[in-house]
Short mmCIF file of C-alpha atoms and ligand atoms in Angstrom, two decimals:
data_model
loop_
_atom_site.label_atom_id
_atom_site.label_comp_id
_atom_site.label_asym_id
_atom_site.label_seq_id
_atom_site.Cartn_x
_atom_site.Cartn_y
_atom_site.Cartn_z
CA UNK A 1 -109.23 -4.40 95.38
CA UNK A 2 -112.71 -6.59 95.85
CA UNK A 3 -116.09 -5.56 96.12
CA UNK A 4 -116.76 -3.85 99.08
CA UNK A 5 -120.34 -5.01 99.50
CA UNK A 6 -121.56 -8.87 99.93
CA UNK A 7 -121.56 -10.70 96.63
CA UNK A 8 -125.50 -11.09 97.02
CA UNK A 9 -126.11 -7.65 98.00
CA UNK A 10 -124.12 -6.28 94.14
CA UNK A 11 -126.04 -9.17 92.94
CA UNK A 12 -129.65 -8.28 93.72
CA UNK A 13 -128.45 -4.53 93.01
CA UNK A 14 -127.24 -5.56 89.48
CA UNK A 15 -130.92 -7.29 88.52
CA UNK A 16 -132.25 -4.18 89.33
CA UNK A 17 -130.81 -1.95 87.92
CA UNK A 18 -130.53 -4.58 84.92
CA UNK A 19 -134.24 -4.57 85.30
CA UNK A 20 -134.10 -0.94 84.62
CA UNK A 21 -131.81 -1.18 82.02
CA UNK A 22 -128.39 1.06 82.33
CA UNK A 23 -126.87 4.29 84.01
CA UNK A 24 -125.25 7.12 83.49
CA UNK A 25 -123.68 9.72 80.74
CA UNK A 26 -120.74 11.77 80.69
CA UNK A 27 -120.33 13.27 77.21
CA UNK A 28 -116.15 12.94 76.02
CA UNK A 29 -114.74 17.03 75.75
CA UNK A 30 -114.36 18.61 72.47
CA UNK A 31 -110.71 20.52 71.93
CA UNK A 32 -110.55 20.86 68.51
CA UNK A 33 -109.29 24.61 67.30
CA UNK A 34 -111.85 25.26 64.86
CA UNK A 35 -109.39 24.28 62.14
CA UNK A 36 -111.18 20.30 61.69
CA UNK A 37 -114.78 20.93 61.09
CA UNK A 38 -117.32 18.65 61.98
CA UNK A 39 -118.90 15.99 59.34
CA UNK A 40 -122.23 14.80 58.89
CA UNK A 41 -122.24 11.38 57.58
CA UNK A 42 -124.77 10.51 54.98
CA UNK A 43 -127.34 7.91 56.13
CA UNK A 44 -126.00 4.71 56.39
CA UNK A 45 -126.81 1.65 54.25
CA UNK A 46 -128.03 -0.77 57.04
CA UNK A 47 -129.39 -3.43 54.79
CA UNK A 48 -127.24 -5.74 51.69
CA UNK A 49 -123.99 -7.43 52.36
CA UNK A 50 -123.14 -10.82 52.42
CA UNK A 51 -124.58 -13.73 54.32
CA UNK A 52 -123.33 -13.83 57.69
CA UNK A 53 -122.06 -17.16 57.53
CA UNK A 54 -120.09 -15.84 54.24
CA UNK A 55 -119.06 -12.92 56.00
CA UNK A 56 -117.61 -14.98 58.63
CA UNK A 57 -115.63 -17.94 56.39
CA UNK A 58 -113.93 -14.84 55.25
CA UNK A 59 -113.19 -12.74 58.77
CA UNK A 60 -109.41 -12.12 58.73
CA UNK A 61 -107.19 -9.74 59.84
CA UNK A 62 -104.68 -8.35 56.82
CA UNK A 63 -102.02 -5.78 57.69
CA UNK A 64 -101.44 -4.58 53.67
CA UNK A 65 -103.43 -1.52 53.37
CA UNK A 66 -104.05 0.60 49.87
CA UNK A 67 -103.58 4.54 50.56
CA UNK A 68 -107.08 5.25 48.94
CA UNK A 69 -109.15 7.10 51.08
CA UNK A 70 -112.47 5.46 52.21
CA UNK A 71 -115.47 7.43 50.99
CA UNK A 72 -118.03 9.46 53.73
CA UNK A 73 -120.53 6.96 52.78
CA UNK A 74 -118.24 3.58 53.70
CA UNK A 75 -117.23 5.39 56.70
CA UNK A 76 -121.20 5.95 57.60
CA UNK A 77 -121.86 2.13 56.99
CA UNK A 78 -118.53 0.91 58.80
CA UNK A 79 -119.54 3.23 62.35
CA UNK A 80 -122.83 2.40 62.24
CA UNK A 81 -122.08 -1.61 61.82
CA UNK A 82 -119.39 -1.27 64.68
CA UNK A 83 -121.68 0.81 67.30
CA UNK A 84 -124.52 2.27 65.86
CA UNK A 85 -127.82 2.73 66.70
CA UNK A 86 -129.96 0.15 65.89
CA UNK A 87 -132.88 0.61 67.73
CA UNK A 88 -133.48 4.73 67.54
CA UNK A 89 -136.89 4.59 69.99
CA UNK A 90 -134.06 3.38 72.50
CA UNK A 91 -131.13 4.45 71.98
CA UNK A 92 -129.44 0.98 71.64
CA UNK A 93 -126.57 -0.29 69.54
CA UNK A 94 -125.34 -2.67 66.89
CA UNK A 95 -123.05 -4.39 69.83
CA UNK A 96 -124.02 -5.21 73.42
CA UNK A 97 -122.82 -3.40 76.69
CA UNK A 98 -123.17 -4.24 79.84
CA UNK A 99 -126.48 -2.79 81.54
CA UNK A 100 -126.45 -0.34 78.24
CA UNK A 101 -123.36 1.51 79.31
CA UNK A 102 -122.80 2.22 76.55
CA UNK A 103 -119.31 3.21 77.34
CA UNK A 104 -117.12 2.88 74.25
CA UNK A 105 -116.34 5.92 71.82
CA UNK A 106 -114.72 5.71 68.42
CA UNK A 107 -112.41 8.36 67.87
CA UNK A 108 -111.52 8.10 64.11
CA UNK A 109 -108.36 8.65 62.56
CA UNK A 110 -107.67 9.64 58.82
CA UNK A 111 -104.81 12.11 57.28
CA UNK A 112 -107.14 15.05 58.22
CA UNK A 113 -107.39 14.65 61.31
CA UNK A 114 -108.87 12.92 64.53
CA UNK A 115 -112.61 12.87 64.95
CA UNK A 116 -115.36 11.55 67.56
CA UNK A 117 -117.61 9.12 66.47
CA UNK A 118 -121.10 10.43 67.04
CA UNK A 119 -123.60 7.67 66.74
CA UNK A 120 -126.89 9.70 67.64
CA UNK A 121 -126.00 12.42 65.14
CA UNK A 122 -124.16 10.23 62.88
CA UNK A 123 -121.64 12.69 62.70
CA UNK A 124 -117.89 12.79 62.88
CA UNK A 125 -116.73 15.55 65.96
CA UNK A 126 -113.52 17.63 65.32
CA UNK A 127 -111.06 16.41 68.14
CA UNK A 128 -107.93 17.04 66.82
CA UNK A 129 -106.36 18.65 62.97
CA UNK A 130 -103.47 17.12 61.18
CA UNK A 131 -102.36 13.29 60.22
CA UNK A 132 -102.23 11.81 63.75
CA UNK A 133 -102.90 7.75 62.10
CA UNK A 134 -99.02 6.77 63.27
CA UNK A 135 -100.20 7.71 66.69
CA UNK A 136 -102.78 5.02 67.32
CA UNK A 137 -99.50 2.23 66.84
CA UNK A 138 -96.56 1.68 67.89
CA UNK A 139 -93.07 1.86 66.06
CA UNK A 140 -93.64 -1.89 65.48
CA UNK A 141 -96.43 -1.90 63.26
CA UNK A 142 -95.28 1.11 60.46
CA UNK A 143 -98.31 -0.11 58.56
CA UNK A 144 -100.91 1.84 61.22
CA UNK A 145 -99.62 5.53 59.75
CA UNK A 146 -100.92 4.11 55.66
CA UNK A 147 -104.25 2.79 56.94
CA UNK A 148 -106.60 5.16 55.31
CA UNK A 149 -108.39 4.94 58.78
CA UNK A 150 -107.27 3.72 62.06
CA UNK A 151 -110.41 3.35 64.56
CA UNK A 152 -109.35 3.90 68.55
CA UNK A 153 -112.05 2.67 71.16
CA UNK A 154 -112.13 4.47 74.08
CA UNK A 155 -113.78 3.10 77.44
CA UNK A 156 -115.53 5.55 80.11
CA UNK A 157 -115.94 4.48 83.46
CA UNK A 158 -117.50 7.44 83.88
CA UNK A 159 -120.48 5.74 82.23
CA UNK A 160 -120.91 3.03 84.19
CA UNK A 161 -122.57 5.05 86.82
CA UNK A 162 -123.43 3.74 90.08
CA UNK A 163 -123.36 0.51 89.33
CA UNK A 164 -120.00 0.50 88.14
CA UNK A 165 -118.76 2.36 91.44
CA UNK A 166 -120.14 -0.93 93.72
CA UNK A 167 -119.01 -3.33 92.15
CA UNK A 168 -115.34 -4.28 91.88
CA UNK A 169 -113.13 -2.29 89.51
CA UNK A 170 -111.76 -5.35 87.90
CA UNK A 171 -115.64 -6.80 87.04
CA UNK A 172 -116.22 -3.06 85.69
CA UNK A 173 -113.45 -3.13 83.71
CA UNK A 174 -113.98 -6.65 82.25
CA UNK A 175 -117.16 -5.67 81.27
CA UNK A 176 -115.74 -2.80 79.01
CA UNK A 177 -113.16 -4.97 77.64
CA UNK A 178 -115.90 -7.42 76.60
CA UNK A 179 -117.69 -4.44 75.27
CA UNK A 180 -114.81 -3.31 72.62
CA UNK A 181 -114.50 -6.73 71.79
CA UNK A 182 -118.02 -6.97 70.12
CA UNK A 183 -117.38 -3.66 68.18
CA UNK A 184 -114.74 -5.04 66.53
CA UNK A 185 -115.85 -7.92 65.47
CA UNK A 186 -119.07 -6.16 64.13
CA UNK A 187 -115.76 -4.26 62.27
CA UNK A 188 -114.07 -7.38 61.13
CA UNK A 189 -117.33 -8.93 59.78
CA UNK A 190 -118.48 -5.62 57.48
CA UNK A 191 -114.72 -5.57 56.45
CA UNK A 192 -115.28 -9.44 55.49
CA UNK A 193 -118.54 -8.50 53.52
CA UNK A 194 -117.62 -5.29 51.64
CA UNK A 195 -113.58 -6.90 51.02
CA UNK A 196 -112.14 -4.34 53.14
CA UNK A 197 -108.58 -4.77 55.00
CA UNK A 198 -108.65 -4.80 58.85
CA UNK A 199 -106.26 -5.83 62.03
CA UNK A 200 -107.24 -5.38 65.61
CA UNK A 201 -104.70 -4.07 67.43
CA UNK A 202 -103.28 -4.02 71.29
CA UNK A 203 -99.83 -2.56 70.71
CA UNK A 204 -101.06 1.36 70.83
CA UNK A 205 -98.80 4.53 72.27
CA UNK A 206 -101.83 4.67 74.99
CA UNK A 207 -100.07 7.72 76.70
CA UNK A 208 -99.30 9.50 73.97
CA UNK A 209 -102.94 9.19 72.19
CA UNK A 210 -104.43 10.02 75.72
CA UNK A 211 -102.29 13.29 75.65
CA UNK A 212 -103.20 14.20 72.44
CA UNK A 213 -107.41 13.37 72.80
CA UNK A 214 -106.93 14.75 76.34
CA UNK A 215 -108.85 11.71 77.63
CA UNK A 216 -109.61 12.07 81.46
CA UNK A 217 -108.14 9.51 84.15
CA UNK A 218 -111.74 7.74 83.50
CA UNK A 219 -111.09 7.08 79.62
CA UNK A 220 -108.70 4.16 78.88
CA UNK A 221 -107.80 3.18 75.47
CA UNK A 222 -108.66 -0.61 75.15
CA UNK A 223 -107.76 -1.20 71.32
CA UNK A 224 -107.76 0.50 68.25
CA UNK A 225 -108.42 -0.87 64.44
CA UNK A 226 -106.90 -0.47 61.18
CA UNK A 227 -109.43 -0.18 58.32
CA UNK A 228 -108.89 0.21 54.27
CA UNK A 229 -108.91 -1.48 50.86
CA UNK A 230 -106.23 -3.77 50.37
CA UNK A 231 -103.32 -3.05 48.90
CA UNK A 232 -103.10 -3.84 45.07
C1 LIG B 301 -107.00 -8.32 71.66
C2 LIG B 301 -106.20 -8.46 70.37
C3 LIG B 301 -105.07 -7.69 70.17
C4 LIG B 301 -104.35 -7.79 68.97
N1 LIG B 301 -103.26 -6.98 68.79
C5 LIG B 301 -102.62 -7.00 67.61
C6 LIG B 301 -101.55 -6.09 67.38
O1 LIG B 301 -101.18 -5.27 68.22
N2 LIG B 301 -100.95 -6.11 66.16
C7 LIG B 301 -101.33 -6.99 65.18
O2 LIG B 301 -100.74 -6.96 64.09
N3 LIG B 301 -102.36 -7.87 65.36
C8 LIG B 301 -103.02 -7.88 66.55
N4 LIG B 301 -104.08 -8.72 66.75
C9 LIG B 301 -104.56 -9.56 65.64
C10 LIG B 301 -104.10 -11.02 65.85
O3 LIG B 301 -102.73 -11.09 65.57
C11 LIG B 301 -104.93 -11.91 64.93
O4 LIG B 301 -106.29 -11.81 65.30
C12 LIG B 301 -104.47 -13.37 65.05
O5 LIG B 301 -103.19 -13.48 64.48
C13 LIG B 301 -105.44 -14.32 64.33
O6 LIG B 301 -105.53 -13.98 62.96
P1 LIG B 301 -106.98 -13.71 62.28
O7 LIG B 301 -107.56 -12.47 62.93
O8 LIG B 301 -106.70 -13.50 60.82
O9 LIG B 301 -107.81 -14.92 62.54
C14 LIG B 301 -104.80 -8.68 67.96
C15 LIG B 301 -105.94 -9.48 68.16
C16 LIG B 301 -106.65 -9.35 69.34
C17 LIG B 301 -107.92 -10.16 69.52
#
């Protein structure tokens, strides 16, 4: 399907509302039952580490995972590296988007349950109770359901506001991809500098996690992430 308005016209469009600096906001919905209760994060610890150039000699992606759990406070530093806010008079994040979509959510999975990533309250959402980890792989990858925490990123056209409704579907969509792709590596380079274990991964049951986080036909799953210690 192409554009349906003149390359130029999108373009000089695009600088403005560039100019302006993003669009708008349609918050994900919350099912959980009341059984998962919400969790405030502490702060987190946005300062320490290695070197960058450290951090990325030793980027890798490592598929043995330990069972241990990761504590509230490594899970406050790891969301806030991945998507965070950096910049709290604005609103803007650790990783780029384009025109500040800001379209990607981290749902968060762990043997309690399934949780929303909430950057602006640093909180965890209830989404869903129970162990739900071997959902976000496939029967391929048995590893996903002993990852202490699998991390799902979750695109919303819905964000991309009118902007993303002239231009072409496949540019909107690129742009998202792109988008995920920067959170992760902000994952795989605080995994290189605190030794955790991470993979990124493409093989996901993307209709059966979309059933169970009841993600509307504007939410697509792009990737999700395995996160833990390694295994001993
Ligand atoms: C978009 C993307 C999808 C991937 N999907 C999977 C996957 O489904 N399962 C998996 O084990 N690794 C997956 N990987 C990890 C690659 O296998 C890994 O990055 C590659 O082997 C290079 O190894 P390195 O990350 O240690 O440099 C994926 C990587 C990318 C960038």
């Amino acid at each position: 399907m192409r554009a349906r308005y003149s390359q130029c016209a999108v373009a000089t469009f695009l600088i403005l509302i560039w100019a302006v600096g993003g669009c708008g906001s349609a918050k994900p919905l919350l099912i959980s039952d009341g059984s998962l209760d919400a969790i405030r994060l502490p702060a987190p610890r946005t300062t320490g580490g290695k070197p960058l150039m450290e951090a990325l000699g030793d980027r890798q992606s490592s598929r043995d995972f330990s069972p241990a759990s990761l504590s509230e406070q490594v899970l406050s530093d790891l969301l806030w590296a991945a998507f965070g806010i950096n910049r709290p008079d604005s609103g803007k994040r650790t990783a780029p988007s384009a025109l500040n979509w800001q379209e990607t959510d981290i749902y968060v999975f762990t043997h309690q349950g399934a949780y929303l990533y909430d950057a602006s309250e640093n909180a965890l959402l209830p989404i869903a109770a129970g162990d739900h980890r071997s959902a976000t792989g496939s029967a391929l990858q048995p590893y996903v359901k002993k990852a202490p925490v699998n991390l799902v990123y979750v695109v919303d056209s819905a964000r991309s506001g009118i902007v993303g409704r002239v231009m072409s579907t496949e540019d909107r969509d690129m742009f998202s991809d792109a988008a995920v792709g920067f959170i992760s590596q902000n994952v795989y380079l605080y995994c290189a500098s605190e030794g955790l274990s991470t993979v990124v991964r493409g093989m996901v049951d993307r209709e059966s996690l979309t059933t169970l986080l009841s993600l509307r036909p504007e939410q697509r799953i792009i990737l999700a992430q395995s996160v833990g210690y390694p295994a001993e």
